[in-house]
Every structure is written in C-alpha cells, then in structure tokens.
Short mmCIF file of N, CA and C in Angstrom, two decimals:
data_model
loop_
_atom_site.label_atom_id
_atom_site.label_comp_id
_atom_site.label_asym_id
_atom_site.label_seq_id
_atom_site.Cartn_x
_atom_site.Cartn_y
_atom_site.Cartn_z
N MET A 29 68.82 -67.86 -59.25
CA MET A 29 67.83 -68.17 -60.27
C MET A 29 66.47 -67.66 -59.81
N ASP A 30 65.77 -66.92 -60.70
CA ASP A 30 64.45 -66.42 -60.32
C ASP A 30 63.38 -67.51 -60.53
N ILE A 31 62.16 -67.21 -60.14
CA ILE A 31 61.07 -68.19 -60.20
C ILE A 31 60.85 -68.68 -61.63
N TYR A 32 60.85 -67.76 -62.59
CA TYR A 32 60.60 -68.13 -63.98
C TYR A 32 61.68 -69.09 -64.49
N GLN A 33 62.92 -68.81 -64.17
CA GLN A 33 64.01 -69.69 -64.59
C GLN A 33 63.90 -71.05 -63.92
N THR A 34 63.52 -71.05 -62.65
CA THR A 34 63.35 -72.32 -61.93
C THR A 34 62.28 -73.16 -62.59
N ILE A 35 61.18 -72.54 -62.97
CA ILE A 35 60.10 -73.26 -63.65
C ILE A 35 60.59 -73.80 -64.99
N GLU A 36 61.29 -72.99 -65.75
CA GLU A 36 61.81 -73.42 -67.05
C GLU A 36 62.73 -74.63 -66.89
N VAL A 37 63.58 -74.60 -65.88
CA VAL A 37 64.50 -75.72 -65.62
C VAL A 37 63.71 -76.99 -65.30
N GLU A 38 62.71 -76.87 -64.43
CA GLU A 38 61.91 -78.03 -64.04
C GLU A 38 61.14 -78.61 -65.23
N ILE A 39 60.56 -77.75 -66.04
CA ILE A 39 59.79 -78.23 -67.19
C ILE A 39 60.74 -78.85 -68.22
N ALA A 40 61.87 -78.24 -68.47
CA ALA A 40 62.84 -78.79 -69.43
C ALA A 40 63.28 -80.20 -69.01
N LYS A 41 63.46 -80.41 -67.72
CA LYS A 41 63.86 -81.74 -67.23
C LYS A 41 62.85 -82.81 -67.63
N LYS A 42 61.56 -82.46 -67.64
CA LYS A 42 60.53 -83.41 -68.02
C LYS A 42 60.70 -83.90 -69.46
N TYR A 43 61.39 -83.11 -70.27
CA TYR A 43 61.59 -83.44 -71.68
C TYR A 43 63.06 -83.78 -71.97
N ASN A 44 63.77 -84.15 -70.91
CA ASN A 44 65.20 -84.49 -71.03
C ASN A 44 65.98 -83.41 -71.76
N ALA A 45 65.68 -82.18 -71.42
CA ALA A 45 66.33 -81.04 -72.06
C ALA A 45 66.93 -80.14 -70.98
N VAL A 46 67.70 -79.18 -71.43
CA VAL A 46 68.32 -78.22 -70.53
C VAL A 46 67.80 -76.84 -70.87
N ALA A 47 67.25 -76.16 -69.87
CA ALA A 47 66.77 -74.80 -70.08
C ALA A 47 67.95 -73.88 -70.24
N LYS A 48 68.01 -73.20 -71.35
CA LYS A 48 69.10 -72.25 -71.58
C LYS A 48 68.66 -71.09 -72.42
N GLY A 49 67.39 -70.78 -72.30
CA GLY A 49 66.86 -69.66 -73.06
C GLY A 49 67.49 -68.35 -72.62
N THR A 50 67.74 -67.51 -73.57
CA THR A 50 68.22 -66.16 -73.29
C THR A 50 67.22 -65.20 -73.89
N LYS A 51 67.39 -63.93 -73.63
CA LYS A 51 66.48 -62.92 -74.17
C LYS A 51 66.38 -63.03 -75.70
N LYS A 52 67.47 -63.42 -76.35
CA LYS A 52 67.49 -63.45 -77.81
C LYS A 52 66.99 -64.77 -78.38
N SER A 53 66.93 -65.82 -77.57
CA SER A 53 66.48 -67.10 -78.11
C SER A 53 64.96 -67.13 -78.17
N ILE A 54 64.44 -67.90 -79.11
CA ILE A 54 63.00 -67.94 -79.32
C ILE A 54 62.33 -68.89 -78.33
N GLY A 55 63.11 -69.79 -77.75
CA GLY A 55 62.55 -70.74 -76.79
C GLY A 55 63.39 -70.81 -75.53
N ASP A 56 62.82 -71.45 -74.51
CA ASP A 56 63.52 -71.62 -73.24
C ASP A 56 64.36 -72.89 -73.23
N PHE A 57 63.98 -73.86 -74.07
CA PHE A 57 64.79 -75.05 -74.27
C PHE A 57 64.44 -75.66 -75.62
N LEU A 58 65.26 -76.60 -76.06
CA LEU A 58 65.06 -77.24 -77.36
C LEU A 58 64.51 -78.64 -77.17
N LEU A 59 63.51 -78.97 -77.95
CA LEU A 59 62.94 -80.31 -77.93
C LEU A 59 63.86 -81.23 -78.72
N GLU A 60 64.20 -82.36 -78.14
CA GLU A 60 65.09 -83.35 -78.79
C GLU A 60 66.42 -82.72 -79.20
N ASN A 61 66.83 -81.68 -78.49
CA ASN A 61 68.07 -80.96 -78.77
C ASN A 61 68.15 -80.50 -80.23
N ASN A 62 67.00 -80.19 -80.81
CA ASN A 62 66.90 -79.78 -82.21
C ASN A 62 66.68 -78.28 -82.27
N ILE A 63 67.58 -77.56 -82.93
CA ILE A 63 67.48 -76.09 -82.97
C ILE A 63 66.22 -75.62 -83.69
N ASN A 64 65.57 -76.49 -84.45
CA ASN A 64 64.35 -76.13 -85.15
C ASN A 64 63.09 -76.39 -84.33
N LYS A 65 63.27 -76.85 -83.08
CA LYS A 65 62.12 -77.18 -82.22
C LYS A 65 62.23 -76.53 -80.85
N PRO A 66 62.21 -75.20 -80.80
CA PRO A 66 62.28 -74.54 -79.49
C PRO A 66 60.95 -74.65 -78.74
N VAL A 67 61.06 -74.64 -77.42
CA VAL A 67 59.89 -74.68 -76.55
C VAL A 67 59.92 -73.44 -75.67
N ASN A 68 58.83 -72.73 -75.65
CA ASN A 68 58.71 -71.51 -74.86
C ASN A 68 57.79 -71.82 -73.68
N VAL A 69 58.29 -71.61 -72.46
CA VAL A 69 57.52 -71.89 -71.25
C VAL A 69 56.91 -70.58 -70.76
N LYS A 70 55.58 -70.59 -70.58
CA LYS A 70 54.86 -69.42 -70.08
C LYS A 70 54.27 -69.79 -68.73
N SER A 71 54.65 -69.04 -67.70
CA SER A 71 54.21 -69.38 -66.34
C SER A 71 53.21 -68.36 -65.81
N ASN A 72 52.34 -68.85 -64.94
CA ASN A 72 51.26 -68.07 -64.40
C ASN A 72 51.11 -68.37 -62.91
N ASN A 73 51.32 -67.36 -62.07
CA ASN A 73 51.07 -67.50 -60.64
C ASN A 73 49.57 -67.45 -60.43
N ILE A 74 48.97 -68.53 -59.97
CA ILE A 74 47.52 -68.63 -59.87
C ILE A 74 46.92 -67.66 -58.85
N HIS A 75 47.75 -67.07 -57.98
CA HIS A 75 47.25 -66.15 -56.96
C HIS A 75 47.39 -64.69 -57.37
N LYS A 76 47.83 -64.44 -58.59
CA LYS A 76 47.95 -63.06 -59.09
C LYS A 76 47.08 -62.90 -60.32
N LYS A 77 46.70 -61.66 -60.56
CA LYS A 77 45.96 -61.36 -61.78
C LYS A 77 46.97 -61.06 -62.87
N ASN A 78 47.08 -61.98 -63.81
CA ASN A 78 48.00 -61.80 -64.93
C ASN A 78 47.22 -61.27 -66.11
N TYR A 79 47.48 -60.04 -66.46
CA TYR A 79 46.76 -59.40 -67.55
C TYR A 79 47.50 -59.63 -68.86
N SER A 80 46.89 -60.37 -69.74
CA SER A 80 47.38 -60.58 -71.11
C SER A 80 48.89 -60.80 -71.19
N PRO A 81 49.36 -61.96 -70.76
CA PRO A 81 50.80 -62.22 -70.86
C PRO A 81 51.27 -62.23 -72.32
N ASN A 82 52.45 -61.70 -72.54
CA ASN A 82 53.04 -61.70 -73.88
C ASN A 82 53.41 -63.13 -74.27
N ILE A 83 53.07 -63.50 -75.49
CA ILE A 83 53.40 -64.82 -76.01
C ILE A 83 54.67 -64.72 -76.87
N ILE A 84 54.61 -63.87 -77.90
CA ILE A 84 55.76 -63.69 -78.80
C ILE A 84 55.49 -62.50 -79.71
N SER A 85 56.54 -61.89 -80.18
CA SER A 85 56.42 -60.82 -81.17
C SER A 85 55.84 -61.39 -82.46
N ALA A 86 54.87 -60.69 -83.04
CA ALA A 86 54.24 -61.15 -84.28
C ALA A 86 55.28 -61.28 -85.40
N LYS A 87 56.12 -60.28 -85.54
CA LYS A 87 57.13 -60.29 -86.60
C LYS A 87 58.13 -61.42 -86.39
N ARG A 88 58.56 -61.59 -85.15
CA ARG A 88 59.54 -62.63 -84.84
C ARG A 88 58.96 -64.02 -85.13
N LEU A 89 57.69 -64.21 -84.81
CA LEU A 89 57.06 -65.49 -85.07
C LEU A 89 57.03 -65.79 -86.56
N ILE A 90 56.63 -64.83 -87.37
CA ILE A 90 56.56 -65.03 -88.82
C ILE A 90 57.96 -65.33 -89.38
N GLU A 91 58.94 -64.54 -88.94
CA GLU A 91 60.31 -64.77 -89.43
C GLU A 91 60.79 -66.17 -89.05
N TRP A 92 60.47 -66.63 -87.85
CA TRP A 92 60.88 -67.95 -87.41
C TRP A 92 60.20 -69.04 -88.25
N LEU A 93 58.91 -68.93 -88.42
CA LEU A 93 58.15 -69.97 -89.10
C LEU A 93 58.48 -70.06 -90.59
N LYS A 94 59.08 -69.01 -91.16
CA LYS A 94 59.49 -69.04 -92.57
C LYS A 94 60.67 -69.97 -92.79
N GLY A 95 61.41 -70.28 -91.73
CA GLY A 95 62.59 -71.15 -91.85
C GLY A 95 62.20 -72.59 -92.15
N ASP A 96 63.07 -73.29 -92.85
CA ASP A 96 62.83 -74.69 -93.18
C ASP A 96 62.68 -75.54 -91.93
N ASP A 97 61.61 -76.30 -91.88
CA ASP A 97 61.35 -77.25 -90.78
C ASP A 97 61.27 -76.60 -89.40
N HIS A 98 61.07 -75.28 -89.33
CA HIS A 98 60.97 -74.62 -88.04
C HIS A 98 59.60 -74.88 -87.41
N GLU A 99 59.63 -75.24 -86.16
CA GLU A 99 58.42 -75.43 -85.37
C GLU A 99 58.56 -74.57 -84.12
N LEU A 100 57.48 -74.36 -83.42
CA LEU A 100 57.53 -73.65 -82.15
C LEU A 100 56.46 -74.24 -81.25
N PHE A 101 56.88 -74.56 -80.02
CA PHE A 101 55.99 -75.16 -79.05
C PHE A 101 55.89 -74.27 -77.81
N PHE A 102 54.77 -74.37 -77.14
CA PHE A 102 54.58 -73.67 -75.87
C PHE A 102 54.15 -74.66 -74.81
N ILE A 103 54.53 -74.36 -73.59
CA ILE A 103 54.02 -75.07 -72.41
C ILE A 103 53.56 -74.00 -71.45
N PHE A 104 52.31 -74.08 -71.04
CA PHE A 104 51.73 -73.12 -70.11
C PHE A 104 51.69 -73.75 -68.72
N VAL A 105 52.28 -73.05 -67.77
CA VAL A 105 52.46 -73.61 -66.42
C VAL A 105 51.74 -72.73 -65.39
N ASP A 106 50.92 -73.36 -64.57
CA ASP A 106 50.31 -72.69 -63.42
C ASP A 106 51.11 -73.09 -62.19
N TYR A 107 51.42 -72.08 -61.37
CA TYR A 107 52.20 -72.35 -60.15
C TYR A 107 51.70 -71.48 -59.02
N GLU A 108 52.18 -71.81 -57.83
CA GLU A 108 51.95 -70.97 -56.67
C GLU A 108 53.20 -71.00 -55.81
N ILE A 109 53.28 -70.02 -54.93
CA ILE A 109 54.36 -69.99 -53.96
C ILE A 109 53.71 -70.03 -52.58
N ASP A 110 54.07 -71.05 -51.82
CA ASP A 110 53.53 -71.16 -50.46
C ASP A 110 54.69 -71.13 -49.47
N ASP A 111 54.42 -71.45 -48.23
CA ASP A 111 55.46 -71.38 -47.21
C ASP A 111 56.59 -72.39 -47.46
N LYS A 112 56.37 -73.36 -48.33
CA LYS A 112 57.41 -74.34 -48.66
C LYS A 112 58.17 -73.96 -49.93
N GLY A 113 57.71 -72.89 -50.60
CA GLY A 113 58.38 -72.44 -51.81
C GLY A 113 57.53 -72.63 -53.05
N LEU A 114 58.19 -72.79 -54.18
CA LEU A 114 57.54 -72.91 -55.48
C LEU A 114 56.85 -74.26 -55.61
N LYS A 115 55.62 -74.23 -56.09
CA LYS A 115 54.86 -75.46 -56.33
C LYS A 115 54.21 -75.36 -57.70
N ILE A 116 54.61 -76.23 -58.62
CA ILE A 116 53.98 -76.26 -59.95
C ILE A 116 52.69 -77.03 -59.81
N ILE A 117 51.58 -76.37 -60.13
CA ILE A 117 50.25 -76.97 -60.00
C ILE A 117 49.95 -77.85 -61.20
N LYS A 118 50.14 -77.30 -62.40
CA LYS A 118 49.90 -78.09 -63.62
C LYS A 118 50.62 -77.43 -64.78
N ASP A 119 50.84 -78.24 -65.82
CA ASP A 119 51.33 -77.68 -67.07
C ASP A 119 50.52 -78.27 -68.21
N SER A 120 50.49 -77.55 -69.31
CA SER A 120 49.65 -77.91 -70.46
C SER A 120 50.22 -79.04 -71.29
N GLY A 121 51.49 -79.35 -71.08
CA GLY A 121 52.16 -80.24 -72.03
C GLY A 121 52.52 -79.45 -73.27
N LEU A 122 53.19 -80.09 -74.20
CA LEU A 122 53.63 -79.42 -75.42
C LEU A 122 52.44 -79.04 -76.31
N ILE A 123 52.41 -77.78 -76.70
CA ILE A 123 51.37 -77.30 -77.61
C ILE A 123 52.05 -76.62 -78.80
N PRO A 124 51.90 -77.18 -79.99
CA PRO A 124 52.42 -76.49 -81.17
C PRO A 124 51.71 -75.15 -81.34
N ILE A 125 52.42 -74.13 -81.76
CA ILE A 125 51.85 -72.79 -81.90
C ILE A 125 50.57 -72.80 -82.73
N GLN A 126 50.54 -73.61 -83.78
CA GLN A 126 49.38 -73.59 -84.67
C GLN A 126 48.13 -74.18 -84.03
N HIS A 127 48.25 -74.84 -82.89
CA HIS A 127 47.08 -75.40 -82.21
C HIS A 127 46.46 -74.42 -81.21
N ILE A 128 47.08 -73.26 -81.02
CA ILE A 128 46.50 -72.26 -80.13
C ILE A 128 45.47 -71.47 -80.93
N ASN A 129 44.25 -71.47 -80.44
CA ASN A 129 43.13 -70.82 -81.13
C ASN A 129 43.20 -69.31 -80.94
N TRP A 130 42.92 -68.57 -82.00
CA TRP A 130 42.95 -67.11 -81.93
C TRP A 130 41.83 -66.54 -81.06
N ASN A 131 40.87 -67.36 -80.64
CA ASN A 131 39.83 -66.88 -79.71
C ASN A 131 40.43 -66.42 -78.39
N CYS A 132 41.62 -66.93 -78.06
CA CYS A 132 42.23 -66.56 -76.77
C CYS A 132 43.45 -65.66 -76.95
N LEU A 133 43.70 -65.23 -78.18
CA LEU A 133 44.87 -64.39 -78.46
C LEU A 133 44.46 -63.05 -79.04
N THR A 134 45.36 -62.10 -78.92
CA THR A 134 45.18 -60.79 -79.53
C THR A 134 46.57 -60.26 -79.89
N ILE A 135 46.62 -59.21 -80.66
CA ILE A 135 47.89 -58.53 -80.96
C ILE A 135 47.77 -57.13 -80.41
N GLU A 136 48.76 -56.73 -79.64
CA GLU A 136 48.76 -55.41 -79.01
C GLU A 136 50.02 -54.64 -79.37
N ALA A 137 50.00 -53.37 -79.03
CA ALA A 137 51.05 -52.44 -79.44
C ALA A 137 52.32 -52.58 -78.62
N GLN A 138 53.28 -53.16 -79.22
CA GLN A 138 54.67 -53.18 -78.75
C GLN A 138 55.48 -53.50 -79.99
N GLY A 139 56.35 -52.61 -80.38
CA GLY A 139 57.14 -52.84 -81.58
C GLY A 139 56.25 -53.08 -82.78
N TRP A 140 56.44 -54.20 -83.45
CA TRP A 140 55.65 -54.58 -84.63
C TRP A 140 54.34 -55.25 -84.23
N GLY A 141 54.07 -55.32 -82.96
CA GLY A 141 52.88 -55.99 -82.44
C GLY A 141 53.30 -57.24 -81.70
N VAL A 142 52.73 -57.44 -80.54
CA VAL A 142 53.06 -58.62 -79.76
C VAL A 142 51.79 -59.44 -79.57
N ILE A 143 51.94 -60.75 -79.74
CA ILE A 143 50.81 -61.64 -79.52
C ILE A 143 50.68 -61.84 -78.01
N GLN A 144 49.47 -61.60 -77.52
CA GLN A 144 49.19 -61.76 -76.09
C GLN A 144 48.02 -62.71 -75.90
N MET A 145 48.02 -63.38 -74.76
CA MET A 145 46.89 -64.22 -74.40
C MET A 145 45.91 -63.35 -73.64
N CYS A 146 44.73 -63.14 -74.21
CA CYS A 146 43.75 -62.24 -73.61
C CYS A 146 42.61 -62.98 -72.92
N LYS A 147 42.54 -64.28 -73.12
CA LYS A 147 41.49 -65.11 -72.53
C LYS A 147 42.12 -66.46 -72.16
N PRO A 148 41.40 -67.29 -71.43
CA PRO A 148 41.94 -68.61 -71.11
C PRO A 148 42.32 -69.40 -72.36
N LEU A 149 43.37 -70.18 -72.24
CA LEU A 149 43.91 -70.96 -73.35
C LEU A 149 42.85 -71.82 -74.03
N GLU A 150 42.81 -71.74 -75.35
CA GLU A 150 41.94 -72.60 -76.17
C GLU A 150 42.82 -73.33 -77.17
N ILE A 151 42.65 -74.62 -77.23
CA ILE A 151 43.45 -75.46 -78.13
C ILE A 151 42.54 -76.02 -79.23
N ASN A 152 43.05 -76.05 -80.47
CA ASN A 152 42.37 -76.67 -81.59
C ASN A 152 43.39 -77.54 -82.31
N LYS A 153 43.40 -78.83 -81.97
CA LYS A 153 44.39 -79.75 -82.54
C LYS A 153 44.19 -79.98 -84.03
N GLU A 154 43.04 -79.58 -84.55
CA GLU A 154 42.77 -79.74 -85.99
C GLU A 154 43.28 -78.55 -86.80
N GLN A 155 43.62 -77.46 -86.13
CA GLN A 155 44.03 -76.25 -86.84
C GLN A 155 45.43 -76.42 -87.42
N SER A 156 45.56 -76.16 -88.70
CA SER A 156 46.86 -76.24 -89.38
C SER A 156 47.63 -74.94 -89.18
N LEU A 157 48.87 -74.95 -89.62
CA LEU A 157 49.66 -73.73 -89.57
C LEU A 157 49.02 -72.65 -90.45
N ASN A 158 48.52 -73.04 -91.61
CA ASN A 158 47.85 -72.06 -92.48
C ASN A 158 46.63 -71.47 -91.79
N GLY A 159 45.86 -72.30 -91.09
CA GLY A 159 44.70 -71.81 -90.35
C GLY A 159 45.10 -70.84 -89.26
N PHE A 160 46.19 -71.16 -88.56
CA PHE A 160 46.70 -70.26 -87.53
C PHE A 160 47.11 -68.93 -88.13
N LEU A 161 47.82 -68.98 -89.26
CA LEU A 161 48.29 -67.75 -89.91
C LEU A 161 47.14 -66.91 -90.45
N LYS A 162 46.06 -67.55 -90.91
CA LYS A 162 44.88 -66.79 -91.34
C LYS A 162 44.28 -66.04 -90.15
N GLY A 163 44.22 -66.72 -89.01
CA GLY A 163 43.73 -66.06 -87.79
C GLY A 163 44.65 -64.92 -87.37
N MET A 164 45.94 -65.12 -87.55
CA MET A 164 46.91 -64.07 -87.20
C MET A 164 46.72 -62.86 -88.11
N LYS A 165 46.47 -63.09 -89.38
CA LYS A 165 46.26 -61.98 -90.32
C LYS A 165 45.04 -61.15 -89.89
N ILE A 166 43.97 -61.80 -89.51
CA ILE A 166 42.77 -61.10 -89.04
C ILE A 166 43.08 -60.31 -87.77
N ALA A 167 43.79 -60.93 -86.84
CA ALA A 167 44.15 -60.25 -85.59
C ALA A 167 45.06 -59.06 -85.86
N TYR A 168 45.99 -59.20 -86.83
CA TYR A 168 46.90 -58.11 -87.15
C TYR A 168 46.15 -56.95 -87.79
N GLU A 169 45.17 -57.25 -88.61
CA GLU A 169 44.35 -56.19 -89.22
C GLU A 169 43.57 -55.43 -88.15
N LYS A 170 43.05 -56.13 -87.15
CA LYS A 170 42.37 -55.46 -86.03
C LYS A 170 43.34 -54.55 -85.29
N TYR A 171 44.54 -55.06 -85.05
CA TYR A 171 45.59 -54.28 -84.38
C TYR A 171 45.90 -53.01 -85.17
N LEU A 172 46.09 -53.14 -86.47
CA LEU A 172 46.40 -51.97 -87.30
C LEU A 172 45.28 -50.95 -87.29
N ASN A 173 44.04 -51.41 -87.30
CA ASN A 173 42.89 -50.49 -87.23
C ASN A 173 42.88 -49.73 -85.91
N LYS A 174 43.18 -50.41 -84.80
CA LYS A 174 43.25 -49.73 -83.49
C LYS A 174 44.35 -48.68 -83.50
N GLU A 175 45.49 -49.03 -84.06
CA GLU A 175 46.62 -48.10 -84.10
C GLU A 175 46.30 -46.91 -85.00
N ALA A 176 45.62 -47.13 -86.11
CA ALA A 176 45.25 -46.04 -87.02
C ALA A 176 44.33 -45.05 -86.31
N LYS A 177 43.41 -45.55 -85.49
CA LYS A 177 42.52 -44.67 -84.73
C LYS A 177 43.30 -43.81 -83.75
N LYS A 178 44.31 -44.39 -83.12
CA LYS A 178 45.15 -43.62 -82.18
C LYS A 178 45.91 -42.52 -82.93
N VAL A 179 46.45 -42.86 -84.09
CA VAL A 179 47.19 -41.88 -84.89
C VAL A 179 46.27 -40.73 -85.28
N GLU A 180 45.05 -41.05 -85.66
CA GLU A 180 44.09 -40.01 -86.06
C GLU A 180 43.77 -39.09 -84.88
N VAL A 181 43.62 -39.62 -83.69
CA VAL A 181 43.36 -38.79 -82.50
C VAL A 181 44.53 -37.83 -82.27
N ILE A 182 45.74 -38.35 -82.34
CA ILE A 182 46.92 -37.49 -82.14
C ILE A 182 47.01 -36.43 -83.22
N ARG A 183 46.73 -36.83 -84.47
CA ARG A 183 46.78 -35.87 -85.58
C ARG A 183 45.82 -34.73 -85.32
N LYS A 184 44.60 -35.05 -84.90
CA LYS A 184 43.60 -34.01 -84.62
C LYS A 184 44.02 -33.14 -83.44
N MET A 185 44.62 -33.75 -82.43
CA MET A 185 45.07 -32.96 -81.28
C MET A 185 46.13 -31.94 -81.71
N ILE A 186 47.03 -32.37 -82.59
CA ILE A 186 48.08 -31.47 -83.06
C ILE A 186 47.47 -30.35 -83.91
N GLU A 187 46.53 -30.70 -84.77
CA GLU A 187 45.89 -29.69 -85.61
C GLU A 187 45.13 -28.66 -84.78
N ASN A 188 44.57 -29.08 -83.68
CA ASN A 188 43.77 -28.20 -82.83
C ASN A 188 44.58 -27.54 -81.71
N PHE A 189 45.86 -27.68 -81.76
CA PHE A 189 46.73 -27.14 -80.70
C PHE A 189 46.80 -25.64 -80.78
#
C-alpha cells in the first residue's frame, strides 16, 4: 500500500468506512455506506511544494452532481514522513464540494478541464450548490479564454511557417 492509500484507509476509519476508491470511482470511500455520498481524500506532504493539486475533472463533477441526491465531500490531509514513518498532522474534516470557495480553485487544461487548488483552502459554509456552480461557470469561462489564446498562437505559427 502506498502513502496515499494508507492515508485514505486511516481517514476512512475515522468515519467508520472502508477505503476502496479506484481510479474510476469518484471518491475514496463512501459516507454512511451511501453510494450517493462519496468522500475524496486529498493529501499534502507538508515538506514538499505541491503545485496546484488536482481536485476533480470539471465534466465529471457536473455529471455526478446532476444525479438525484448526489453529494460529494472532500477531506484535505496534511502529513509528513519522519524516521518513524507516516504521521498525519491534521485533516480538514468533511467539506461538501459546494463549501469550497472559488478563490482557491482554478480550472486548468487536462481533458475537459480539471479543477485544481491554486491557493490555500478557503471554506464558505454559506455557499449553496448554485453559488458554487456560478463560480465554476466563471472559472470555466476563464479557462476557455486561456485555451482560445493558445489556439490562436498555434494558428499564427502555422500560418507563418
């Protein structure tokens, strides 16, 4: 078991759950053993520079949230590895996706766009799912504008070849 899996197992135990996330599952474990309540664990080694960790695919998130009663939670974990092994420093506790403020998120180029954490975590417990999705729409428009500029540069390079 790698470090990430070990962390997922430890965090799942705190919620009386079993970590069994696979590449295709949207979460690392299920809250209350409910398939509509996946939890995604994001870990951060405090001694490394983690540049914009991937949170979730933008398209996959929208497709998931369209389902009846679908929710998505995240737990952000800080850890270190010392001479005794893995040590979990702290975790954020359960955070519903809609409570993550777009001030700390961005959408970058991978597939249909991937949501990444570009700044320290900001939580807004008052933000609704609609508020989160409005922020996502703005972020996606920024992403599309950046991609359009790249396409234009390539187009000009080809024309001037």
